Amino acid sequence: MEKGQKGIITIDSVASGGDGVGRIDGMAVFVPHVCRGDVAEVTIYKVKSGCAYGTVTKFLKLSPYRRKDFCDVADCCGGCDFAHMDYEEQLRVKRQIVVDALMRIGGFVNVNVGDILAAPRPERYRNKMVFPFDRNEEGKIMGGFYAPGSHTLVPLTDCRQGDEAVSRWLAAAVAYLEETHTTLYNEHTHRGAARRLFIRLAEGTREAMVVLSANTKKLKQPELLVEKLLAVDTTYQLKSIMLNIHTEADNLLLGPKNKVLFGQDYIEDVLGELRFSIAAHSFYQINASQTERLYQTALSLAEVSDKDTVLDLYCGIGTISLFAARQAAQVFGVEIVPQAIENAKENARRNGIDNAEFILGSAETIAPQLAKCGVSPSIVFLDPPRKGADEATLDAVIAMHPEKIVYVSCNPATLARDAKYLYAQGYQLKEAIPADMFPNTSHVETVVLLQRQNT
Ligand code: SAH
């Protein structure tokens, strides 16, 4: 097979990452934006050893699992790679992605993978959105999302992943930038000011935060930005408007410092009976209605009792830690982002929880220190970012001999890798429960229970 070659393909599965897979002349070909059951003519654009990559040039038969009209820009915007798939099919595919990763990467056979937890609201669920800016051909400022793998802006009118308020605040911020002739940041020259608009909503309290990230310590007429944002009519209450000072030439989402322009530097949300403060820099699950169910699943797999000491590695603002603390004897949370640890401590205080201690630092340095000091948790929660936990962290967890490890993961591949590592050290994979935290995208969350084998 070679680049430029055309062939007819029947898509028979969808792989992790969201591409459909079929075969041409016996070779697996990965194709974006297709469904199981599509038959199409594809043109090959890349060939690797053992597989090839193609794009559809013509559909010959459309899959019954397709749906129409979810979004006009789904094919060019990087946001929703499953927008064309009906929701039942998305769920089926995601569960299969988890099964495949645990089998192929983890080497597990006969894994007990439960039903996927479907999202109660498979659209307008995102509570955080970040929009870069650019200018259109007429020189007018627009905000939106980048097309996949590029810095080409797909302008946003209304995104069905987020609340309608979001596009209105974006329009208000764009109007402010135009009116004040604020320049846009150029990542090649490192000049210009406005970089991104960051919006976070708290569904439980209807509070909102809007942050303009800019390559400057001082905005032009910041009161005009505040005025325009506050004038937007929504069911959310803006509690925090900030300038994020982002003067480094990195591609981080936010610079290190915020300046409050209106209100406070955090918003609050309610999950179950607990109330949480959330700073702009802190991680917070992006699908609030699914978050409670995700945590309930993790806690019910852990079966925390008042005899347990719990270690929550990668604890963010202390959400899992504080739910666990209500049932446990003692909880330790570890997290690398200082603002998140500040939130976690405050969240323990405000919820009247005094058996949770939060430690700032990386899991890979703090977990070995805790092991050395003789901390011996009976339950460890691991909820790392996409790259998974590293071996120093896993080795320290193993050295602490917890009876149960509950691993919450947003990346089945690294989950499978880490579960395999833990299995080799005597932890049996008892159960995996996928959860759809990210409808209309190929992303899937999984909660796994690993139990120490009695030797
Ligand atoms: N359990 C939390 C957070 C999960 S997201 C929740 O459900 O909200 C993963 C978290 O790990 C983020 O808060 C991130 O800041 C943190 N993190 C990333 N790398 C880390 C590391 N090396 N050590 C500790 N925490 C880390």
CSV table of C-alpha atoms and ligand atoms in Angstrom, one decimal:
chain,number,residue,atom,x,y,z
A,1,MET,CA,0.0,0.0,0.0
A,2,GLU,CA,1.3,3.5,-0.7
A,3,LYS,CA,0.4,7.1,-0.1
A,4,GLY,CA,-2.2,8.5,-2.5
A,5,GLN,CA,-3.7,5.0,-3.2
A,6,LYS,CA,-7.4,4.8,-3.2
A,7,GLY,CA,-9.4,1.8,-1.9
A,8,ILE,CA,-12.9,0.7,-0.7
A,9,ILE,CA,-13.2,0.1,3.0
A,10,THR,CA,-15.9,-1.2,5.3
A,11,ILE,CA,-15.5,0.2,8.8
A,12,ASP,CA,-15.8,-2.6,11.4
A,13,SER,CA,-14.7,-1.0,14.6
A,14,VAL,CA,-13.6,2.3,16.2
A,15,ALA,CA,-10.2,2.4,17.9
A,16,SER,CA,-9.0,4.5,20.9
A,17,GLY,CA,-8.4,8.0,19.6
A,18,GLY,CA,-11.7,7.8,17.7
A,19,ASP,CA,-10.6,6.7,14.2
A,20,GLY,CA,-12.7,4.0,12.5
A,21,VAL,CA,-10.8,0.9,11.4
A,22,GLY,CA,-11.3,-1.4,8.4
A,23,ARG,CA,-9.1,-3.4,6.1
A,24,ILE,CA,-7.8,-2.9,2.5
A,25,ASP,CA,-5.8,-5.8,1.0
A,26,GLY,CA,-5.6,-7.2,4.5
A,27,MET,CA,-4.0,-4.1,6.0
A,28,ALA,CA,-5.7,-2.2,8.9
A,29,VAL,CA,-6.5,1.3,7.8
A,30,PHE,CA,-7.5,4.1,10.3
A,31,VAL,CA,-10.0,6.7,9.1
A,32,PRO,CA,-11.4,9.7,11.0
A,33,HIS,CA,-15.1,10.8,11.3
A,34,VAL,CA,-16.6,7.4,10.3
A,35,CYS,CA,-18.9,4.9,12.0
A,36,ARG,CA,-19.0,1.1,12.3
A,37,GLY,CA,-20.9,0.0,9.2
A,38,ASP,CA,-19.9,2.9,6.9
A,39,VAL,CA,-18.6,1.8,3.5
A,40,ALA,CA,-16.4,4.4,1.8
A,41,GLU,CA,-13.8,5.1,-0.7
A,42,VAL,CA,-10.7,6.3,1.1
A,43,THR,CA,-7.4,7.9,0.0
A,44,ILE,CA,-4.3,6.7,1.9
A,45,TYR,CA,-2.2,9.6,3.3
A,46,LYS,CA,0.3,7.7,5.5
A,47,VAL,CA,1.6,4.2,5.6
A,48,LYS,CA,3.4,2.7,8.6
A,49,SER,CA,4.6,-0.8,9.2
A,50,GLY,CA,1.4,-2.9,9.7
A,51,CYS,CA,-1.2,-0.1,9.2
A,52,ALA,CA,-2.2,2.8,7.1
A,53,TYR,CA,-4.2,6.1,7.5
A,54,GLY,CA,-6.7,7.3,5.1
A,55,THR,CA,-9.4,10.0,4.7
A,56,VAL,CA,-12.8,9.4,3.1
A,57,THR,CA,-13.2,10.7,-0.5
A,58,LYS,CA,-16.6,9.3,-1.0
A,59,PHE,CA,-19.2,7.5,1.1
A,60,LEU,CA,-20.8,4.5,-0.6
A,61,LYS,CA,-23.0,3.4,2.2
A,62,LEU,CA,-23.8,5.2,5.4
A,63,SER,CA,-23.9,3.4,8.8
A,64,PRO,CA,-27.2,3.0,10.6
A,65,TYR,CA,-25.3,4.3,13.7
A,66,ARG,CA,-24.9,7.7,12.2
A,67,ARG,CA,-26.9,10.8,13.3
A,68,LYS,CA,-27.2,14.1,11.6
A,69,ASP,CA,-27.3,17.7,12.6
A,70,PHE,CA,-25.5,17.6,16.0
A,71,CYS,CA,-23.1,20.3,14.9
A,72,ASP,CA,-22.4,22.2,11.6
A,73,VAL,CA,-18.7,22.5,12.3
A,74,ALA,CA,-18.0,19.0,13.8
A,75,ASP,CA,-15.9,17.9,10.9
A,76,CYS,CA,-13.5,20.9,11.0
A,77,CYS,CA,-13.5,21.7,14.8
A,78,GLY,CA,-11.2,19.6,17.0
A,79,GLY,CA,-13.9,19.4,19.8
A,80,CYS,CA,-16.2,16.5,19.0
A,81,ASP,CA,-14.8,13.6,17.1
A,82,PHE,CA,-17.9,11.4,17.8
A,83,ALA,CA,-20.5,14.1,16.8
A,84,HIS,CA,-21.6,12.0,13.9
A,85,MET,CA,-22.4,8.9,16.0
A,86,ASP,CA,-25.7,8.2,17.8
A,87,TYR,CA,-25.3,8.2,21.5
A,88,GLU,CA,-25.9,4.4,22.0
A,89,GLU,CA,-23.2,3.7,19.5
A,90,GLN,CA,-20.8,6.1,21.2
A,91,LEU,CA,-21.4,4.2,24.5
A,92,ARG,CA,-20.8,0.9,22.9
A,93,VAL,CA,-17.6,2.0,21.2
A,94,LYS,CA,-16.2,3.5,24.4
A,95,ARG,CA,-16.8,0.4,26.5
A,96,GLN,CA,-15.1,-1.6,23.8
A,97,ILE,CA,-12.1,0.8,23.8
A,98,VAL,CA,-11.7,0.1,27.5
A,99,VAL,CA,-12.0,-3.7,27.0
A,100,ASP,CA,-9.5,-3.6,24.2
A,101,ALA,CA,-7.0,-1.6,26.1
A,102,LEU,CA,-7.2,-3.8,29.2
A,103,MET,CA,-6.7,-6.9,27.0
A,104,ARG,CA,-4.1,-5.7,24.5
A,105,ILE,CA,-2.1,-3.4,26.6
A,106,GLY,CA,-2.8,-4.8,30.0
A,107,GLY,CA,-2.7,-8.4,29.0
A,108,PHE,CA,-5.8,-9.1,31.0
A,109,VAL,CA,-8.1,-11.9,29.9
A,110,ASN,CA,-11.7,-12.3,30.9
A,111,VAL,CA,-11.7,-8.8,32.5
A,112,ASN,CA,-14.9,-7.9,34.3
A,113,VAL,CA,-15.8,-4.7,32.5
A,114,GLY,CA,-19.2,-3.4,33.7
A,115,ASP,CA,-21.8,-1.5,31.7
A,116,ILE,CA,-20.7,2.0,30.8
A,117,LEU,CA,-22.3,4.8,32.9
A,118,ALA,CA,-24.2,6.8,30.3
A,119,ALA,CA,-24.3,10.6,30.8
A,120,PRO,CA,-27.7,11.8,31.9
A,121,ARG,CA,-27.3,14.8,29.6
A,122,PRO,CA,-25.2,14.0,26.6
A,123,GLU,CA,-24.9,17.6,25.4
A,124,ARG,CA,-24.3,21.0,27.0
A,125,TYR,CA,-22.5,19.3,29.8
A,126,ARG,CA,-19.1,21.0,29.7
A,127,ASN,CA,-18.4,23.3,32.6
A,128,LYS,CA,-15.1,24.6,31.3
A,129,MET,CA,-14.2,26.0,27.9
A,130,VAL,CA,-11.2,27.8,26.7
A,131,PHE,CA,-11.2,29.8,23.5
A,132,PRO,CA,-8.2,31.1,21.6
A,133,PHE,CA,-8.7,34.2,19.4
A,134,ASP,CA,-7.8,35.0,15.8
A,135,ARG,CA,-8.8,37.5,13.1
A,136,ASN,CA,-11.0,36.6,10.1
A,137,GLU,CA,-10.2,37.7,6.5
A,138,GLU,CA,-11.8,41.1,7.1
A,139,GLY,CA,-9.6,41.6,10.2
A,140,LYS,CA,-12.5,41.1,12.7
A,141,ILE,CA,-11.6,39.3,15.9
A,142,MET,CA,-13.2,35.9,16.4
A,143,GLY,CA,-13.0,33.3,19.2
A,144,GLY,CA,-13.5,29.6,18.8
A,145,PHE,CA,-11.7,26.3,18.8
A,146,TYR,CA,-8.7,25.1,16.8
A,147,ALA,CA,-9.2,22.6,14.1
A,148,PRO,CA,-7.6,19.2,15.0
A,149,GLY,CA,-3.7,19.2,15.0
A,150,SER,CA,-3.6,22.9,13.8
A,151,HIS,CA,-3.8,26.5,15.0
A,152,THR,CA,-6.5,27.3,12.4
A,153,LEU,CA,-9.4,28.8,14.3
A,154,VAL,CA,-13.0,27.5,13.8
A,155,PRO,CA,-15.1,30.4,15.0
A,156,LEU,CA,-17.8,29.7,17.6
A,157,THR,CA,-21.4,30.7,17.3
A,158,ASP,CA,-22.9,28.3,19.8
A,159,CYS,CA,-21.2,25.1,21.0
A,160,ARG,CA,-23.6,22.3,21.9
A,161,GLN,CA,-21.1,21.0,24.4
A,162,GLY,CA,-21.4,24.0,26.7
A,163,ASP,CA,-24.1,26.3,28.1
A,164,GLU,CA,-25.5,29.0,25.8
A,165,ALA,CA,-24.1,31.6,28.2
A,166,VAL,CA,-20.6,30.6,27.1
A,167,SER,CA,-20.9,31.9,23.6
A,168,ARG,CA,-22.5,35.1,24.8
A,169,TRP,CA,-19.6,35.8,27.2
A,170,LEU,CA,-17.2,35.0,24.3
A,171,ALA,CA,-19.0,37.5,22.1
A,172,ALA,CA,-18.8,40.1,24.9
A,173,ALA,CA,-15.1,39.6,25.3
A,174,VAL,CA,-14.5,39.9,21.6
A,175,ALA,CA,-16.6,43.1,21.5
A,176,TYR,CA,-14.4,44.5,24.3
A,177,LEU,CA,-11.2,43.5,22.4
A,178,GLU,CA,-12.4,45.2,19.3
A,179,GLU,CA,-13.6,48.4,21.1
A,180,THR,CA,-10.4,48.8,23.0
A,181,HIS,CA,-8.2,47.9,20.0
A,182,THR,CA,-6.5,45.3,22.2
A,183,THR,CA,-4.0,43.3,20.1
A,184,LEU,CA,-4.1,39.5,19.8
A,185,TYR,CA,-1.1,37.4,20.9
A,186,ASN,CA,1.0,36.0,18.2
A,187,GLU,CA,2.8,32.9,19.3
A,188,HIS,CA,5.5,33.2,16.6
A,189,THR,CA,6.5,36.8,17.5
A,190,HIS,CA,5.5,36.6,21.1
A,191,ARG,CA,3.8,40.0,20.7
A,192,GLY,CA,0.3,41.1,21.1
A,193,ALA,CA,-1.9,40.8,24.2
A,194,ALA,CA,-5.1,38.7,24.2
A,195,ARG,CA,-4.4,34.9,24.3
A,196,ARG,CA,-7.5,33.0,25.4
A,197,LEU,CA,-10.8,33.3,27.1
A,198,PHE,CA,-11.3,30.8,29.9
A,199,ILE,CA,-14.8,30.1,31.2
A,200,ARG,CA,-15.8,27.9,34.1
A,201,LEU,CA,-19.3,27.2,35.4
A,202,ALA,CA,-20.5,25.6,38.6
A,203,GLU,CA,-23.7,23.9,37.8
A,204,GLY,CA,-24.7,23.2,41.4
A,205,THR,CA,-24.6,26.8,42.4
A,206,ARG,CA,-25.0,28.5,39.0
A,207,GLU,CA,-21.8,30.5,39.7
A,208,ALA,CA,-19.4,31.4,36.8
A,209,MET,CA,-15.9,32.6,36.3
A,210,VAL,CA,-14.5,34.3,33.2
A,211,VAL,CA,-10.8,34.8,32.8
A,212,LEU,CA,-9.0,36.7,30.0
A,213,SER,CA,-5.5,35.3,29.6
A,214,ALA,CA,-3.2,37.9,28.1
A,215,ASN,CA,0.4,38.6,27.5
A,216,THR,CA,0.3,41.7,29.7
A,217,LYS,CA,0.1,42.8,33.3
A,218,LYS,CA,-2.5,45.5,32.5
A,219,LEU,CA,-5.5,45.5,30.2
A,220,LYS,CA,-6.8,48.5,28.5
A,221,GLN,CA,-10.0,49.7,30.2
A,222,PRO,CA,-10.6,46.6,32.2
A,223,GLU,CA,-13.8,48.1,33.6
A,224,LEU,CA,-15.2,47.9,30.1
A,225,LEU,CA,-14.6,44.1,29.9
A,226,VAL,CA,-16.3,43.7,33.3
A,227,GLU,CA,-19.2,45.9,32.2
A,228,LYS,CA,-19.7,43.9,29.0
A,229,LEU,CA,-19.5,40.5,30.7
A,230,LEU,CA,-21.9,41.5,33.4
A,231,ALA,CA,-24.4,42.8,30.9
A,232,VAL,CA,-24.8,39.3,29.4
A,233,ASP,CA,-28.2,37.8,30.3
A,234,THR,CA,-27.8,34.2,31.6
A,235,THR,CA,-29.0,31.9,34.3
A,236,TYR,CA,-25.4,31.9,35.8
A,237,GLN,CA,-24.1,34.5,38.2
A,238,LEU,CA,-20.7,35.8,37.4
A,239,LYS,CA,-18.7,35.6,40.6
A,240,SER,CA,-15.2,36.1,39.2
A,241,ILE,CA,-13.8,38.0,36.3
A,242,MET,CA,-10.0,38.0,36.1
A,243,LEU,CA,-7.0,38.9,34.0
A,244,ASN,CA,-4.6,36.0,33.8
A,245,ILE,CA,-1.1,37.4,33.3
A,246,HIS,CA,0.5,35.0,30.8
A,247,THR,CA,3.7,36.7,29.6
A,248,GLU,CA,5.8,33.5,29.0
A,249,ALA,CA,6.1,32.1,25.5
A,250,ASP,CA,4.8,28.7,26.6
A,251,ASN,CA,1.7,27.0,25.4
A,252,LEU,CA,0.2,26.4,28.8
A,253,LEU,CA,-3.5,27.2,29.1
A,254,LEU,CA,-2.9,29.9,31.8
A,255,GLY,CA,0.0,31.9,33.0
A,256,PRO,CA,0.9,31.7,36.7
A,257,LYS,CA,-0.9,34.8,38.1
A,258,ASN,CA,-4.4,36.2,38.1
A,259,LYS,CA,-5.6,39.7,38.8
A,260,VAL,CA,-9.2,40.0,40.0
A,261,LEU,CA,-11.1,42.5,37.9
A,262,PHE,CA,-14.5,41.8,39.5
A,263,GLY,CA,-15.6,39.7,42.5
A,264,GLN,CA,-13.3,37.0,43.8
A,265,ASP,CA,-10.7,34.6,42.5
A,266,TYR,CA,-12.7,31.4,42.8
A,267,ILE,CA,-16.2,30.0,42.3
A,268,GLU,CA,-18.0,27.4,44.4
A,269,ASP,CA,-19.8,24.3,43.4
A,270,VAL,CA,-21.9,21.7,45.2
A,271,LEU,CA,-21.5,18.0,44.7
A,272,GLY,CA,-23.8,15.8,46.8
A,273,GLU,CA,-23.7,17.3,50.3
A,274,LEU,CA,-20.3,18.9,49.9
A,275,ARG,CA,-19.4,22.4,48.8
A,276,PHE,CA,-16.2,23.1,46.9
A,277,SER,CA,-14.1,26.2,46.1
A,278,ILE,CA,-12.5,26.0,42.7
A,279,ALA,CA,-9.7,28.3,41.6
A,280,ALA,CA,-9.0,28.9,37.9
A,281,HIS,CA,-5.8,26.9,38.1
A,282,SER,CA,-7.3,23.9,39.8
A,283,PHE,CA,-8.5,20.9,38.0
A,284,TYR,CA,-12.2,20.2,38.3
A,285,GLN,CA,-14.1,17.4,36.5
A,286,ILE,CA,-15.7,19.0,33.4
A,287,ASN,CA,-19.0,17.1,33.5
A,288,ALA,CA,-20.7,18.0,36.8
A,289,SER,CA,-23.7,15.7,36.6
A,290,GLN,CA,-21.5,12.7,35.8
A,291,THR,CA,-18.9,13.6,38.4
A,292,GLU,CA,-21.1,12.6,41.3
A,293,ARG,CA,-21.8,9.3,39.7
A,294,LEU,CA,-18.1,8.8,38.9
A,295,TYR,CA,-17.2,9.4,42.6
A,296,GLN,CA,-20.0,7.2,43.9
A,297,THR,CA,-18.7,4.4,41.7
A,298,ALA,CA,-15.1,4.9,42.9
A,299,LEU,CA,-16.3,5.0,46.5
A,300,SER,CA,-18.6,2.0,46.3
A,301,LEU,CA,-15.7,0.0,44.7
A,302,ALA,CA,-13.5,1.1,47.6
A,303,GLU,CA,-16.0,0.2,50.3
A,304,VAL,CA,-14.4,2.7,52.7
A,305,SER,CA,-15.1,2.1,56.4
A,306,ASP,CA,-14.2,3.9,59.6
A,307,LYS,CA,-11.2,1.6,60.0
A,308,ASP,CA,-9.6,2.7,56.8
A,309,THR,CA,-6.8,5.1,56.1
A,310,VAL,CA,-7.1,6.4,52.6
A,311,LEU,CA,-4.5,8.0,50.4
A,312,ASP,CA,-5.8,10.0,47.4
A,313,LEU,CA,-3.0,10.6,45.0
A,314,TYR,CA,-3.6,13.4,42.4
A,315,CYS,CA,-6.4,14.7,44.6
A,316,GLY,CA,-7.1,18.1,42.8
A,317,ILE,CA,-9.3,20.2,45.1
A,318,GLY,CA,-9.9,17.2,47.4
A,319,THR,CA,-13.2,16.0,45.9
A,320,ILE,CA,-12.6,12.2,46.2
A,321,SER,CA,-10.6,12.7,49.5
A,322,LEU,CA,-13.5,14.6,51.2
A,323,PHE,CA,-16.2,12.2,50.1
A,324,ALA,CA,-13.9,9.3,51.4
A,325,ALA,CA,-13.2,11.2,54.6
A,326,ARG,CA,-16.8,11.1,55.7
A,327,GLN,CA,-16.5,7.3,55.9
A,328,ALA,CA,-12.8,6.8,56.7
A,329,ALA,CA,-10.6,7.1,59.8
A,330,GLN,CA,-8.0,9.3,58.1
A,331,VAL,CA,-7.4,10.6,54.6
A,332,PHE,CA,-4.3,12.0,52.9
A,333,GLY,CA,-4.5,13.9,49.6
A,334,VAL,CA,-1.5,14.7,47.4
A,335,GLU,CA,-1.6,17.2,44.5
A,336,ILE,CA,1.0,19.1,42.5
A,337,VAL,CA,-0.9,22.4,41.8
A,338,PRO,CA,-0.6,24.8,44.8
A,339,GLN,CA,-4.0,26.5,44.2
A,340,ALA,CA,-5.7,23.1,44.2
A,341,ILE,CA,-4.2,22.2,47.5
A,342,GLU,CA,-5.3,25.6,48.9
A,343,ASN,CA,-8.8,24.8,47.7
A,344,ALA,CA,-8.6,21.3,49.2
A,345,LYS,CA,-7.7,22.6,52.6
A,346,GLU,CA,-10.4,25.3,52.5
A,347,ASN,CA,-12.9,22.7,51.2
A,348,ALA,CA,-12.1,20.4,54.2
A,349,ARG,CA,-12.6,23.4,56.6
A,350,ARG,CA,-15.9,24.6,55.1
A,351,ASN,CA,-17.4,21.1,55.0
A,352,GLY,CA,-16.4,20.5,58.7
A,353,ILE,CA,-14.1,17.6,57.8
A,354,ASP,CA,-11.1,17.3,60.1
A,355,ASN,CA,-9.7,13.9,59.2
A,356,ALA,CA,-8.3,14.9,55.8
A,357,GLU,CA,-4.7,16.2,55.4
A,358,PHE,CA,-3.6,17.7,52.1
A,359,ILE,CA,0.0,17.7,50.9
A,360,LEU,CA,1.5,19.8,48.1
A,361,GLY,CA,3.9,18.0,45.9
A,362,SER,CA,4.2,15.5,43.1
A,363,ALA,CA,2.8,12.0,43.7
A,364,GLU,CA,6.2,10.5,42.7
A,365,THR,CA,8.0,12.4,45.5
A,366,ILE,CA,5.4,12.5,48.2
A,367,ALA,CA,4.2,8.9,47.9
A,368,PRO,CA,7.7,7.4,48.6
A,369,GLN,CA,8.1,9.9,51.5
A,370,LEU,CA,4.8,8.8,53.0
A,371,ALA,CA,5.7,5.1,52.6
A,372,LYS,CA,9.1,5.9,54.4
A,373,CYS,CA,7.3,7.6,57.3
A,374,GLY,CA,5.2,4.4,57.8
A,375,VAL,CA,1.9,5.7,56.4
A,376,SER,CA,0.1,2.6,55.5
A,377,PRO,CA,-3.2,3.2,53.8
A,378,SER,CA,-5.7,0.4,53.4
A,379,ILE,CA,-7.1,2.1,50.3
A,380,VAL,CA,-5.3,4.2,47.7
A,381,PHE,CA,-7.2,6.2,45.1
A,382,LEU,CA,-5.1,7.0,42.0
A,383,ASP,CA,-6.6,9.6,39.6
A,384,PRO,CA,-3.7,10.8,37.4
A,385,PRO,CA,-3.7,12.9,34.3
A,386,ARG,CA,-3.7,11.3,30.8
A,387,LYS,CA,-0.1,10.1,31.0
A,388,GLY,CA,-0.9,7.9,34.0
A,389,ALA,CA,1.1,7.3,37.1
A,390,ASP,CA,4.8,6.8,36.9
A,391,GLU,CA,6.7,3.8,38.3
A,392,ALA,CA,8.1,5.7,41.3
A,393,THR,CA,4.5,6.4,42.4
A,394,LEU,CA,3.3,2.9,41.7
A,395,ASP,CA,6.3,1.4,43.5
A,396,ALA,CA,5.6,3.6,46.6
A,397,VAL,CA,1.9,2.5,46.5
A,398,ILE,CA,3.0,-1.2,46.3
A,399,ALA,CA,5.4,-0.6,49.2
A,400,MET,CA,2.5,0.6,51.3
A,401,HIS,CA,0.6,-2.6,50.8
A,402,PRO,CA,-2.9,-1.2,50.6
A,403,GLU,CA,-5.6,-3.8,50.4
A,404,LYS,CA,-7.4,-2.0,47.6
A,405,ILE,CA,-6.4,0.4,44.9
A,406,VAL,CA,-9.1,2.3,43.1
A,407,TYR,CA,-7.7,3.8,39.9
A,408,VAL,CA,-9.7,6.5,38.1
A,409,SER,CA,-8.4,7.2,34.7
A,410,CYS,CA,-9.2,9.3,31.6
A,411,ASN,CA,-6.9,7.3,29.4
A,412,PRO,CA,-7.6,3.5,29.0
A,413,ALA,CA,-4.1,3.0,27.5
A,414,THR,CA,-2.1,4.3,30.5
A,415,LEU,CA,-4.7,2.7,32.9
A,416,ALA,CA,-4.0,-0.7,31.3
A,417,ARG,CA,-0.3,-0.2,31.4
A,418,ASP,CA,-0.4,0.8,35.1
A,419,ALA,CA,-2.8,-2.0,36.0
A,420,LYS,CA,-0.5,-4.5,34.4
A,421,TYR,CA,2.4,-3.2,36.5
A,422,LEU,CA,0.3,-3.4,39.7
A,423,TYR,CA,-0.9,-6.9,38.7
A,424,ALA,CA,2.7,-8.1,38.4
A,425,GLN,CA,3.2,-6.9,42.0
A,426,GLY,CA,0.2,-8.9,43.3
A,427,TYR,CA,-2.9,-6.8,42.6
A,428,GLN,CA,-5.8,-8.5,40.9
A,429,LEU,CA,-8.0,-6.5,38.6
A,430,LYS,CA,-11.4,-7.1,40.1
A,431,GLU,CA,-13.7,-4.9,38.1
A,432,ALA,CA,-13.6,-2.0,35.6
A,433,ILE,CA,-16.5,0.4,35.1
A,434,PRO,CA,-16.3,2.8,32.2
A,435,ALA,CA,-18.0,6.2,32.6
A,436,ASP,CA,-19.0,8.6,29.9
A,437,MET,CA,-17.7,11.9,31.1
A,438,PHE,CA,-17.2,13.3,27.7
A,439,PRO,CA,-20.1,12.7,25.4
A,440,ASN,CA,-19.6,13.3,21.6
A,441,THR,CA,-15.9,12.8,21.9
A,442,SER,CA,-13.9,9.6,21.8
A,443,HIS,CA,-12.7,10.2,25.4
A,444,VAL,CA,-13.7,7.7,28.1
A,445,GLU,CA,-13.2,7.6,31.8
A,446,THR,CA,-12.7,4.3,33.7
A,447,VAL,CA,-12.8,3.3,37.4
A,448,VAL,CA,-11.0,0.2,38.3
A,449,LEU,CA,-10.7,-1.8,41.5
A,450,LEU,CA,-7.4,-3.7,42.1
A,451,GLN,CA,-7.3,-5.9,45.1
A,452,ARG,CA,-4.2,-7.3,46.9
A,453,GLN,CA,-4.0,-11.0,46.5
A,454,ASN,CA,-3.7,-12.9,49.7
A,455,THR,CA,-0.4,-14.6,49.6
B,1,SAH,N1,-9.1,13.5,41.7
B,1,SAH,C1,-9.3,14.9,41.2
B,1,SAH,C2,-8.2,15.3,40.2
B,1,SAH,C3,-8.0,14.4,39.1
B,1,SAH,S1,-7.1,15.1,37.7
B,1,SAH,C4,-10.7,15.1,40.7
B,1,SAH,O1,-11.4,14.2,40.5
B,1,SAH,O2,-11.0,16.3,40.6
B,1,SAH,C5,-5.5,14.9,38.0
B,1,SAH,C6,-4.9,15.8,39.0
B,1,SAH,O3,-3.5,15.4,39.1
B,1,SAH,C7,-4.9,17.3,38.6
B,1,SAH,O4,-5.4,18.0,39.7
B,1,SAH,C8,-3.4,17.6,38.4
B,1,SAH,O5,-3.0,18.9,38.8
B,1,SAH,C9,-2.7,16.6,39.3
B,1,SAH,N2,-1.3,16.2,39.0
B,1,SAH,C10,-0.8,16.1,37.7
B,1,SAH,N3,0.5,15.6,37.8
B,1,SAH,C11,0.7,15.3,39.1
B,1,SAH,C12,1.8,14.8,39.8
B,1,SAH,N4,2.9,14.4,39.2
B,1,SAH,N5,1.6,14.6,41.2
B,1,SAH,C13,0.5,14.9,41.8
B,1,SAH,N6,-0.6,15.5,41.2
B,1,SAH,C14,-0.5,15.7,39.8
